Coordinates of C-alpha atoms in Angstrom, one line a residue:
M10 CA -9.7 1.0 1.1
S11 CA -11.5 0.9 4.4
S12 CA -15.3 0.8 4.1
H13 CA -15.7 3.6 6.7
L14 CA -14.0 6.1 4.3
V15 CA -16.4 8.7 3.1
R16 CA -15.9 9.2 -0.6
N17 CA -15.3 12.6 -2.2
P18 CA -18.6 13.6 -3.8
G19 CA -17.0 16.4 -5.7
I20 CA -18.3 20.0 -6.2
P21 CA -19.4 22.1 -9.1
L22 CA -16.5 23.3 -11.3
D23 CA -15.2 26.6 -9.8
L24 CA -13.3 28.3 -12.6
E25 CA -12.8 31.5 -10.6
W26 CA -10.9 29.4 -8.0
V27 CA -8.9 27.6 -10.7
G28 CA -8.1 30.8 -12.6
R29 CA -6.7 32.8 -9.6
T30 CA -4.1 30.2 -8.7
R31 CA -0.3 30.7 -9.2
V32 CA 2.5 28.7 -7.7
N33 CA 5.2 30.4 -5.7
L34 CA 8.2 28.6 -7.3
P35 CA 11.0 29.9 -4.9
A36 CA 8.9 28.9 -1.9
V37 CA 8.3 25.4 -3.3
K38 CA 12.0 24.9 -4.0
R39 CA 13.0 26.0 -0.5
R40 CA 10.5 23.7 1.1
A41 CA 11.5 20.8 -1.2
D42 CA 15.2 21.2 -0.4
T43 CA 14.5 20.8 3.3
L44 CA 13.0 17.4 2.7
K45 CA 16.1 16.0 1.0
T46 CA 18.6 16.9 3.8
R47 CA 17.1 16.0 7.1
R48 CA 16.1 12.9 9.1
S49 CA 12.5 13.2 10.1
V50 CA 11.8 10.0 12.0
K51 CA 13.7 9.0 15.1
K52 CA 15.8 5.9 14.8
Q53 CA 13.9 4.0 17.5
W54 CA 10.6 4.4 15.7
Q55 CA 11.7 3.7 12.1
A56 CA 10.7 0.0 12.2
A57 CA 7.1 1.0 13.1
W58 CA 7.0 3.6 10.4
L59 CA 8.4 1.2 7.8
L60 CA 5.6 -1.2 8.7
R61 CA 3.2 1.6 8.2
A62 CA 4.8 2.3 4.8
V63 CA 4.2 -1.4 3.9
T64 CA 0.5 -1.0 4.5
C65 CA 0.5 2.0 2.1
I66 CA 2.2 0.3 -0.9
D67 CA 0.2 -0.5 -4.0
L68 CA 1.9 -3.8 -5.0
T69 CA 1.9 -3.7 -8.8
T70 CA 2.5 -5.8 -11.9
L71 CA 1.9 -4.1 -15.2
S72 CA 3.9 -6.0 -17.7
G73 CA 3.1 -7.3 -21.1
D74 CA 4.0 -10.8 -20.0
D75 CA 1.8 -10.9 -16.9
T76 CA 0.2 -14.3 -16.4
A77 CA -2.2 -15.8 -13.9
T78 CA 0.8 -17.2 -12.0
N79 CA 2.4 -13.8 -11.8
V80 CA -0.7 -12.3 -10.4
S81 CA -1.1 -15.1 -7.9
R82 CA 2.4 -14.6 -6.6
L83 CA 1.7 -10.9 -6.3
C84 CA -1.4 -11.6 -4.2
F85 CA 0.5 -13.9 -1.9
K86 CA 3.1 -11.3 -1.4
A87 CA 0.5 -8.6 -0.7
Q88 CA -1.2 -10.8 1.9
N89 CA 2.2 -11.6 3.5
P90 CA 4.5 -8.7 2.6
V91 CA 6.9 -9.2 5.6
R92 CA 8.5 -12.4 6.7
K93 CA 6.6 -14.0 9.6
D94 CA 9.7 -14.4 11.8
L95 CA 10.5 -10.6 11.5
L96 CA 6.9 -9.8 12.5
E97 CA 7.1 -12.2 15.4
S98 CA 10.3 -10.6 16.6
M99 CA 8.6 -7.2 16.6
G100 CA 5.4 -8.5 18.2
M101 CA 3.4 -7.7 15.1
A102 CA 2.6 -11.2 13.8
D103 CA -1.1 -10.9 14.7
K104 CA -1.7 -7.4 13.4
G105 CA -2.8 -8.5 9.9
I106 CA -0.3 -6.4 8.0
T107 CA -0.9 -6.4 4.3
T108 CA 0.0 -4.0 1.5
G109 CA -2.5 -1.2 0.7
A110 CA -3.6 -2.9 -2.5
I111 CA -2.5 -4.9 -5.5
C112 CA -2.6 -3.3 -8.9
V113 CA -3.1 -5.1 -12.2
Y114 CA -4.4 -4.6 -15.7
P115 CA -8.2 -5.1 -16.2
S116 CA -7.7 -8.4 -17.9
R117 CA -5.9 -9.8 -14.8
V118 CA -8.5 -8.6 -12.3
P119 CA -10.3 -12.0 -12.3
D120 CA -7.0 -13.8 -11.5
A121 CA -6.5 -11.5 -8.5
V122 CA -10.1 -12.0 -7.3
K123 CA -9.7 -15.7 -7.4
T124 CA -6.4 -15.9 -5.6
L125 CA -7.4 -13.4 -2.9
E126 CA -10.7 -15.3 -2.3
N127 CA -8.7 -18.5 -1.8
L128 CA -6.5 -16.6 0.7
N129 CA -9.5 -15.2 2.5
S130 CA -7.8 -11.8 2.0
K131 CA -9.4 -8.4 2.0
V132 CA -6.5 -6.7 0.2
P133 CA -8.1 -4.2 -2.3
I134 CA -7.8 -4.8 -6.0
A135 CA -6.8 -1.8 -8.1
S136 CA -6.7 -1.7 -11.8
V137 CA -5.3 0.8 -14.3
A138 CA -7.8 1.7 -16.9
A139 CA -9.0 4.5 -19.2
G140 CA -6.2 4.1 -21.7
F141 CA -3.3 3.7 -19.3
P142 CA -0.6 5.1 -19.6
A143 CA -1.1 7.7 -22.3
G144 CA -4.9 8.2 -22.2
Q145 CA -5.1 8.7 -25.9
T146 CA -8.0 6.3 -26.7
P147 CA -11.5 7.6 -27.2
L148 CA -13.5 8.4 -24.0
K149 CA -16.2 5.8 -24.8
Q150 CA -13.6 3.0 -25.0
R151 CA -11.9 4.2 -21.8
L152 CA -15.2 4.2 -19.9
E153 CA -15.9 0.7 -21.1
E154 CA -12.5 -0.4 -19.8
I155 CA -13.3 1.0 -16.4
E156 CA -16.7 -0.7 -16.4
T157 CA -15.1 -4.0 -17.3
A158 CA -12.5 -3.8 -14.5
V159 CA -15.2 -2.9 -11.9
A160 CA -17.5 -5.7 -13.1
S161 CA -14.6 -8.2 -12.8
G162 CA -14.1 -7.2 -9.1
A163 CA -11.8 -4.2 -9.0
T164 CA -12.4 -2.0 -6.0
E165 CA -10.1 0.8 -7.1
I166 CA -9.5 2.3 -10.5
D167 CA -6.4 4.2 -11.5
I168 CA -7.3 6.4 -14.4
V169 CA -5.2 8.8 -16.6
I170 CA -6.4 12.2 -17.7
S171 CA -6.1 13.8 -21.2
R172 CA -3.0 15.9 -20.8
A173 CA -4.0 18.0 -23.7
F174 CA -6.9 19.5 -21.7
V175 CA -4.5 20.7 -19.1
L176 CA -1.9 22.1 -21.6
E177 CA -4.7 23.9 -23.5
G178 CA -6.3 25.2 -20.2
N179 CA -9.6 23.5 -21.1
W180 CA -10.6 22.9 -17.5
E181 CA -14.3 22.3 -18.2
A182 CA -13.4 19.4 -20.6
L183 CA -11.1 17.9 -17.9
Y184 CA -13.8 18.2 -15.3
N185 CA -16.3 16.5 -17.5
E186 CA -13.9 13.7 -18.4
V187 CA -13.0 12.9 -14.8
Q188 CA -16.7 13.2 -13.7
A189 CA -17.7 10.7 -16.4
M190 CA -15.0 8.3 -15.2
R191 CA -16.1 8.6 -11.6
K192 CA -19.6 7.7 -12.7
A193 CA -18.3 4.6 -14.5
C194 CA -16.4 3.5 -11.3
E195 CA -19.7 3.2 -9.4
E196 CA -18.7 2.0 -5.9
A197 CA -15.0 1.6 -6.8
H198 CA -12.7 4.4 -5.6
L199 CA -11.3 6.7 -8.3
K200 CA -7.6 7.4 -8.3
T201 CA -6.7 10.1 -10.9
I202 CA -3.2 10.1 -12.4
I203 CA -2.2 13.6 -13.2
A204 CA 0.9 12.7 -15.1
T205 CA 2.8 15.6 -13.6
G206 CA 5.9 15.2 -15.8
E207 CA 3.9 16.0 -18.9
L208 CA 1.9 19.1 -17.7
G209 CA 4.5 21.8 -18.4
S210 CA 4.4 23.7 -15.1
L211 CA 3.7 23.4 -11.4
T212 CA 0.8 25.8 -11.8
N213 CA -0.8 23.3 -14.2
V214 CA -0.1 20.5 -11.7
Y215 CA -2.0 22.4 -9.0
K216 CA -4.9 23.3 -11.3
A217 CA -5.2 19.8 -12.7
S218 CA -5.2 18.4 -9.2
L219 CA -7.9 20.8 -8.1
V220 CA -10.2 20.2 -11.1
S221 CA -9.8 16.4 -10.7
M222 CA -10.9 16.7 -7.0
M223 CA -13.8 19.0 -7.9
A224 CA -14.9 16.3 -10.4
G225 CA -15.0 13.6 -7.6
S226 CA -11.6 12.0 -7.5
D227 CA -11.0 10.0 -4.3
F228 CA -7.2 10.1 -4.8
I229 CA -4.9 12.1 -6.9
K230 CA -1.7 10.4 -8.1
T231 CA 1.5 12.0 -9.4
S232 CA 2.3 9.8 -12.4
T233 CA 2.0 6.5 -14.2
G234 CA 5.6 5.5 -13.5
K235 CA 6.1 5.4 -17.3
E236 CA 7.0 9.1 -17.7
S237 CA 10.6 10.4 -17.8
V238 CA 9.9 12.4 -14.6
N239 CA 7.8 10.8 -11.9
A240 CA 7.2 11.7 -8.2
T241 CA 9.3 14.6 -7.1
F242 CA 9.1 16.7 -4.0
P243 CA 8.2 20.0 -5.7
V244 CA 5.4 18.3 -7.5
A245 CA 4.3 16.5 -4.3
L246 CA 4.2 19.7 -2.3
V247 CA 2.0 21.4 -4.9
M248 CA -0.4 18.5 -5.0
V249 CA -0.7 18.0 -1.3
R250 CA -1.3 21.8 -0.9
A251 CA -4.1 21.4 -3.4
V252 CA -5.5 18.5 -1.3
R253 CA -5.2 20.7 1.8
D254 CA -6.9 23.7 0.2
Y255 CA -9.7 21.5 -1.2
Y256 CA -10.3 19.9 2.3
Q257 CA -10.3 23.3 4.0
Q258 CA -12.8 24.7 1.5
T259 CA -15.1 21.7 1.1
G260 CA -14.5 19.4 4.1
H261 CA -13.9 16.5 1.8
K262 CA -10.7 14.5 2.3
V263 CA -8.9 13.3 -0.9
G264 CA -6.0 10.8 -0.9
F265 CA -2.6 11.3 -2.4
K266 CA -0.3 8.7 -4.2
P267 CA 3.2 9.4 -5.3
A268 CA 4.4 6.9 -7.9
G269 CA 7.7 6.3 -9.7
G270 CA 11.2 6.7 -8.5
I271 CA 10.6 5.7 -4.9
R272 CA 12.9 2.8 -4.3
S273 CA 14.4 2.9 -0.7
A274 CA 13.1 2.6 2.8
K275 CA 14.5 6.1 3.4
D276 CA 12.4 7.4 0.6
A277 CA 9.3 5.9 2.2
L278 CA 10.0 7.5 5.5
T279 CA 10.5 10.9 3.8
W280 CA 7.2 10.6 2.0
L281 CA 5.3 9.6 5.2
S282 CA 6.9 12.5 7.0
L283 CA 5.8 14.9 4.2
M284 CA 2.2 13.7 4.5
K285 CA 2.2 14.0 8.3
E286 CA 3.6 17.6 8.2
E287 CA 1.5 18.9 5.4
L288 CA -1.8 17.1 5.9
G289 CA -1.8 15.4 9.3
D290 CA -2.0 11.9 10.8
D291 CA -5.0 10.8 8.7
W292 CA -2.9 11.0 5.6
T293 CA -0.3 8.5 6.9
H294 CA -2.8 5.6 6.6
P295 CA -3.7 3.6 3.4
D296 CA -7.2 5.1 3.3
L297 CA -5.6 8.4 2.2
F298 CA -2.0 7.7 1.3
R299 CA -0.5 5.1 -1.1
I300 CA 2.9 4.6 -2.5
G301 CA 3.2 3.3 -6.1
A302 CA 6.6 1.5 -5.8
S303 CA 6.6 -2.3 -5.8
S304 CA 10.4 -2.5 -5.6
L305 CA 10.3 -0.5 -2.4
L306 CA 8.9 -3.5 -0.5
G307 CA 12.2 -5.5 -0.8
D308 CA 14.3 -2.7 0.6
I309 CA 11.9 -2.1 3.5
E310 CA 12.0 -5.8 4.4
R311 CA 15.8 -5.7 4.4
Q312 CA 15.8 -2.7 6.7
L313 CA 13.4 -4.5 9.1
F314 CA 15.7 -7.4 9.1
H315 CA 18.6 -5.1 10.0
F316 CA 16.5 -3.6 12.7
V317 CA 15.7 -7.0 14.3
T318 CA 19.1 -8.7 13.9
G319 CA 21.5 -5.8 14.0
S320 CA 24.7 -5.8 12.0
Y321 CA 27.6 -7.5 13.8
I322 CA 31.1 -6.0 13.6
T323 CA 33.6 -8.6 12.3
Y324 CA 35.8 -8.4 15.3
M325 CA 32.8 -9.2 17.6
I326 CA 31.9 -12.2 15.3
Y327 CA 35.4 -13.5 15.7
N328 CA 35.6 -13.1 19.5
V329 CA 32.1 -14.4 20.3
T330 CA 32.4 -17.4 18.0
V331 CA 35.9 -18.5 19.2
Y332 CA 35.0 -17.9 22.9
F333 CA 31.8 -20.1 22.8
D334 CA 33.0 -22.5 20.1
P335 CA 36.8 -22.8 20.5
K336 CA 37.0 -25.9 18.3
A337 CA 36.2 -23.7 15.3
V338 CA 39.9 -22.5 15.4
M339 CA 41.6 -25.0 17.8
S340 CA 42.5 -28.5 16.7
N341 CA 43.6 -29.4 20.3
L342 CA 40.9 -28.7 22.7
D343 CA 43.2 -29.4 25.6
Q344 CA 44.8 -26.0 25.0
D345 CA 43.5 -22.9 26.7
N346 CA 41.1 -20.8 24.7
P347 CA 43.0 -17.8 23.3
V348 CA 39.9 -15.6 23.5
K349 CA 38.8 -14.6 27.0
L350 CA 35.6 -13.2 28.4
T351 CA 37.2 -9.8 28.5
D352 CA 37.8 -9.9 24.7
V353 CA 34.1 -10.7 24.1
V354 CA 33.0 -7.8 26.4
F355 CA 35.4 -5.4 24.8
S356 CA 34.2 -6.2 21.3
I357 CA 30.5 -5.9 22.3
V358 CA 31.1 -2.6 24.1
A359 CA 33.1 -1.3 21.2
F360 CA 30.4 -2.3 18.8
A361 CA 27.7 -0.5 20.9
C362 CA 29.8 2.6 21.1
T363 CA 30.6 2.8 17.3
T364 CA 26.9 2.0 16.5
T365 CA 25.9 4.9 18.7
Q366 CA 28.3 7.2 16.9
G367 CA 27.1 5.9 13.5
I368 CA 23.5 6.7 14.5
Q369 CA 24.5 10.2 15.6
C370 CA 26.2 10.7 12.2
L371 CA 23.0 9.7 10.5
M372 CA 20.7 11.7 12.7
Y373 CA 22.5 15.0 13.1
D374 CA 23.4 17.6 10.4
R375 CA 26.5 16.6 8.5
G376 CA 26.8 19.7 6.4
S377 CA 28.7 18.9 3.2
Q378 CA 30.5 15.9 4.7
E379 CA 30.1 12.7 2.7
I380 CA 31.5 9.2 3.0
H381 CA 34.4 9.1 0.6
R382 CA 34.3 6.6 -2.3
S383 CA 37.5 4.9 -1.1
T384 CA 35.9 4.1 2.2
I385 CA 32.8 2.7 0.5
A386 CA 35.0 0.6 -1.8
I387 CA 37.1 -0.8 1.1
C388 CA 34.0 -1.7 3.1
A389 CA 32.4 -3.3 0.1
G390 CA 35.6 -5.2 -0.6
C391 CA 35.9 -6.5 3.0
L392 CA 32.2 -7.6 2.9
L393 CA 32.7 -9.3 -0.5
A394 CA 35.7 -11.2 0.7
L395 CA 33.8 -12.4 3.8
V396 CA 30.9 -13.6 1.6
V397 CA 33.4 -15.5 -0.7
L398 CA 35.2 -17.1 2.3
T399 CA 31.9 -18.1 3.9
V400 CA 30.7 -19.8 0.7
L401 CA 34.0 -21.6 0.3
S402 CA 33.7 -22.8 3.9
L403 CA 30.1 -23.9 3.4
F404 CA 31.1 -26.1 0.5
G405 CA 34.1 -27.5 2.4
I406 CA 36.7 -26.1 0.1
L407 CA 38.6 -24.4 2.9
G408 CA 38.3 -27.4 5.2
S409 CA 37.1 -25.4 8.3
W410 CA 35.8 -22.1 9.4
F411 CA 39.2 -21.1 10.8
V412 CA 40.1 -18.9 7.8
V413 CA 36.7 -17.1 7.9
L414 CA 37.0 -16.3 11.6
Q415 CA 40.6 -15.2 11.4
Y416 CA 39.6 -12.9 8.5
C417 CA 36.9 -11.4 10.7
G418 CA 39.6 -10.5 13.2
Y419 CA 42.0 -9.1 10.7
V420 CA 39.3 -6.8 9.2
K421 CA 39.4 -4.8 12.5
F422 CA 43.1 -4.6 12.3
I423 CA 42.9 -3.2 8.7
V424 CA 40.2 -0.8 9.6
S425 CA 42.4 0.7 12.4
F426 CA 44.7 2.1 9.6
G427 CA 41.7 4.0 8.2
T428 CA 40.8 5.3 11.7
Y429 CA 44.2 6.7 12.6
S430 CA 45.9 7.6 9.3
P431 CA 43.8 10.7 8.3
Q432 CA 44.5 12.3 11.7
V433 CA 48.3 11.6 11.4
W434 CA 48.3 13.0 7.9
L435 CA 46.4 16.1 8.9
N436 CA 48.7 16.9 11.8
F437 CA 51.7 16.5 9.6
K438 CA 50.3 18.7 6.9
R439 CA 49.3 21.5 9.3
K440 CA 52.5 21.1 11.4
S441 CA 50.1 21.5 14.3
T442 CA 47.7 19.5 16.5
E443 CA 45.7 22.6 17.5
G444 CA 42.1 21.5 17.9
F445 CA 43.0 17.9 18.3
H446 CA 41.9 16.2 21.5
I447 CA 44.6 13.9 22.8
G448 CA 42.5 12.3 25.5
G449 CA 41.1 9.5 23.4
V450 CA 44.5 8.6 22.1
L451 CA 45.9 8.3 25.6
L452 CA 43.0 6.1 26.6
D453 CA 43.6 3.9 23.5
F454 CA 47.3 3.8 24.3
G455 CA 46.5 2.6 27.8
G456 CA 44.2 0.0 26.5
G457 CA 46.8 -1.3 24.1
V458 CA 49.4 -1.6 26.8
L459 CA 47.1 -3.4 29.1
S460 CA 46.0 -5.7 26.3
L461 CA 49.5 -6.8 25.6
L462 CA 50.2 -7.1 29.4
Q463 CA 47.1 -9.3 29.7
M464 CA 48.3 -11.6 26.9
D465 CA 51.7 -11.9 28.6
L466 CA 50.2 -12.7 32.0
Y467 CA 48.0 -15.4 30.5
C468 CA 51.1 -16.9 28.8
F469 CA 52.8 -17.0 32.1
I470 CA 49.8 -18.5 34.0
E471 CA 49.0 -21.1 31.3
H472 CA 52.7 -21.9 30.6
S473 CA 51.9 -21.5 26.9
N474 CA 52.3 -18.9 24.2
N475 CA 48.8 -19.7 22.9
Q476 CA 47.7 -16.2 23.8
L477 CA 50.2 -14.7 21.3
T478 CA 50.0 -17.3 18.5
G479 CA 46.4 -18.4 18.9
N480 CA 44.9 -14.9 18.9
I481 CA 46.8 -13.1 16.2
P482 CA 44.1 -10.5 15.4
K483 CA 44.1 -9.3 19.0
M484 CA 47.9 -9.0 19.1
A485 CA 48.0 -7.3 15.7
L486 CA 45.3 -4.9 16.8
A487 CA 47.1 -4.0 20.0
V488 CA 50.4 -3.5 18.3
S489 CA 49.0 -1.3 15.5
T490 CA 47.0 0.7 18.0
L491 CA 50.1 1.3 20.1
L492 CA 52.2 2.4 17.0
F493 CA 49.6 4.9 15.8
N494 CA 49.1 6.2 19.4
I495 CA 52.8 6.7 19.8
I496 CA 53.0 8.7 16.6
L497 CA 50.0 10.9 17.6
I498 CA 51.4 11.4 21.1
W499 CA 54.8 12.5 19.7
Q500 CA 53.2 14.8 17.2
H501 CA 51.2 16.4 20.0
Y502 CA 53.8 16.6 22.8
V503 CA 57.1 16.7 20.8
F504 CA 57.1 17.5 17.1
Y505 CA 54.4 20.2 17.0
L506 CA 54.2 21.2 20.6
G507 CA 53.0 24.9 20.9
N508 CA 52.7 25.3 17.1
E509 CA 49.7 27.4 16.1
H510 CA 47.9 26.5 12.9
R511 CA 48.1 29.1 10.2
S512 CA 44.8 29.5 8.5
S513 CA 44.9 28.8 4.8
D514 CA 42.7 27.6 2.0
S515 CA 43.8 24.1 2.7
E516 CA 41.7 24.2 5.8
K517 CA 38.7 23.7 3.6
E518 CA 40.1 20.8 1.6
P519 CA 38.8 17.3 2.4
L520 CA 41.4 14.9 3.8
L521 CA 40.7 12.6 0.9
R522 CA 40.0 14.2 -2.4
G523 CA 37.0 13.3 -4.5
E524 CA 34.9 14.9 -7.2
R525 CA 33.7 17.5 -4.8
S526 CA 37.1 18.6 -3.5
N527 CA 36.7 22.1 -5.0
E528 CA 33.2 22.7 -3.6
F529 CA 33.2 24.5 -0.3
Y530 CA 30.1 25.0 1.9
T531 CA 29.6 27.4 4.8
V532 CA 26.9 27.7 7.4
N533 CA 25.9 31.0 8.8
V534 CA 25.0 30.2 12.4
H535 CA 23.1 33.5 12.7
A536 CA 20.9 32.8 9.7
E537 CA 17.1 32.7 10.1
D538 CA 15.6 29.2 10.1
G539 CA 12.2 30.2 8.8
D540 CA 12.3 27.9 5.9
Y541 CA 12.9 24.8 7.9
I542 CA 10.7 22.4 9.8
V543 CA 11.9 20.2 12.6
I544 CA 9.6 17.3 13.4
S545 CA 10.0 15.0 16.3
F546 CA 8.0 11.8 16.4
Q547 CA 7.2 10.8 20.0
D548 CA 5.9 7.4 19.4
S549 CA 5.4 4.9 16.6
E550 CA 1.7 5.7 16.0
E551 CA -0.1 8.9 16.4
E552 CA 1.5 11.3 18.9
S553 CA 3.9 13.9 17.4
T554 CA 5.4 17.2 18.3
T555 CA 6.0 19.5 15.3
Q556 CA 7.9 22.7 15.7
R557 CA 7.4 25.0 12.8
A558 CA 9.5 28.1 12.4
A559 CA 7.9 31.3 11.3
G560 CA 8.5 31.0 7.6
S561 CA 7.7 27.3 7.3
Q562 CA 4.1 28.0 6.4
E563 CA 4.8 30.5 3.7
S564 CA 2.3 30.2 0.9
L565 CA 3.3 27.9 -2.0
V566 CA 0.3 28.8 -4.1

C-alpha cells in the first residue's frame, strides 16, 4: 500500500450503532441484480480499466506444496504482470504497472522478501495469518503468527475472525479480538476477512464489517476463498455500504477486498464499477481496493491481447494473405493473383462493420436473448479445425499453407448459411415477411451479382479462368449469397406478398430451441427505472458522469 495512506485508527465500540442496524433484503437484491445485467465501462476505455484491475490484484499462492521457487515465480509475475510488448503497444511500458501485492503463508514471507529485493521491487507483501482459514486456533497462537509474519517482512496481514462471536452476537469479543490483532500488526496494514459465507445473514455481515472497522481494520475482505460461498454482489453491497457509513460517520477510509469466484476480466470491470458507484474514485485504486483472484490475471492479459491485436475474421485472413503473398496458394507465380485489392478492401470493411455490430450487441440491452449453444458449438468447431490445420502446416504434414488459407475462405461460406437460414425459416413459418426489411437483401444481391461479374471480367481480361478456379471461396460466397437472396426476395415479393402476420404464441418462441425455450420475458417500457443506475465513463482515469435515478439510492441498511 502507498505510504501516504492514512491508516484507520479505529473508534470505541458503539454497540448502539451496531444494534440498530437491519439490512433491507429486497433493496439489496434489486441493486445486486442490476450489476449482473449491464455493461458499465465503455468499450474504448476497457483496456485502461483492465490495467487498473491488474494493479488491484493480490497475486496469491496458498498451497501446501509451496516452495521458494513457487514464491519467486509469483514475485516475478507480480513485478511484470502484463507482457512488455502489450504494454508498449498501449504506451504503458514506463508506468511501472505491478499487481497490488503478493500473498503467501508466513513461512514463505522471507522467500518473497529476498526475491523482491533482488528485483528492486516495491510490491507489498501480504501474508495470511491468525489461524487462516478457519481461525480456530487460540488467540495467543494467532497473535504470534502475525508477529512472525511482520518480523519476516510482511507489510500487510490478512487475518480471519472468530465466526462464533458473530453468530452469538458477541460484538465486544469480536472488537477486542480484531483490536488485539491490529496491535500485533504494528506498522503492517490489517485486512480483516469476514468470511461472509459462514455468518448466517446479511445483517451479520454488516455488523461484523462495522465492528471490525471500529477495531481498526484497514481493509475488510469478503472471504478466504476456501468457503463454499465467496464474494457475491449482495454481500459486497452490504459491506461497501458499511464502509461508506463508517467513512461518513468518522472520516476514516477503509479498503475493501472481494475474494473468491472472480475469474474473468468482465468480473473485474464489474467490481471496479461497483466501487466507483458506491464509494467513489478513491476506491478504484490499490490503496483502498484489492481483488483476491490470482487466476483473474491470465484472463485480463488475454483480453488486453485481443484489445491490442484485434480478432481477424477468417475471410479477411484469406484475402489479405493471398493478396500480399500469392505464392502461399499459387505454384505458378506467372499466373495473375486470384485475389484483387477490391477483395481485400471488402473483407476489411465487412470485418469493421460486423465488429461494430458485435460491440453494439455487447453494449446495449439484449433482454432475454442469448447466443444459442449450436452457434457456440459451430464457432468453436471452426476455430478448433483452424488450430489443427495450422499445427499440421507448421510441422509440414500438409506440405503448404494452401489448405489452411482455403479453409479460412470456406468458413465465411459456411457462416453465410447461419446468417440467412433463420430468416428464411421464420418467413416460411409465419407465411409473412411483415416487419422484415428487404433493403439489406437487395444490397447483398447487388453485391453478389457485381462480384460474379467482376470475376467474369477478369477472366476475359486475363484470358484465364484463374479468377473462378483460383478463388473458390469468393465464388462460393457469391453464389450462396445470391441463392439465399433470391429466396428471400421471392418470399417478400411473390410468395407472401401482402400477407399480414397473425399473432400467436409462436411469436415468442426462439428460432432455435434450447433449454430456455419455454421461458418468456417481457419489458414494460413505461416502468419506472428507479432501481437502476446508468454510469458512463468519460475517460480512462478519473472523470465520470453518473446518472442516478430516484430510487437508486434507496437505503440498503
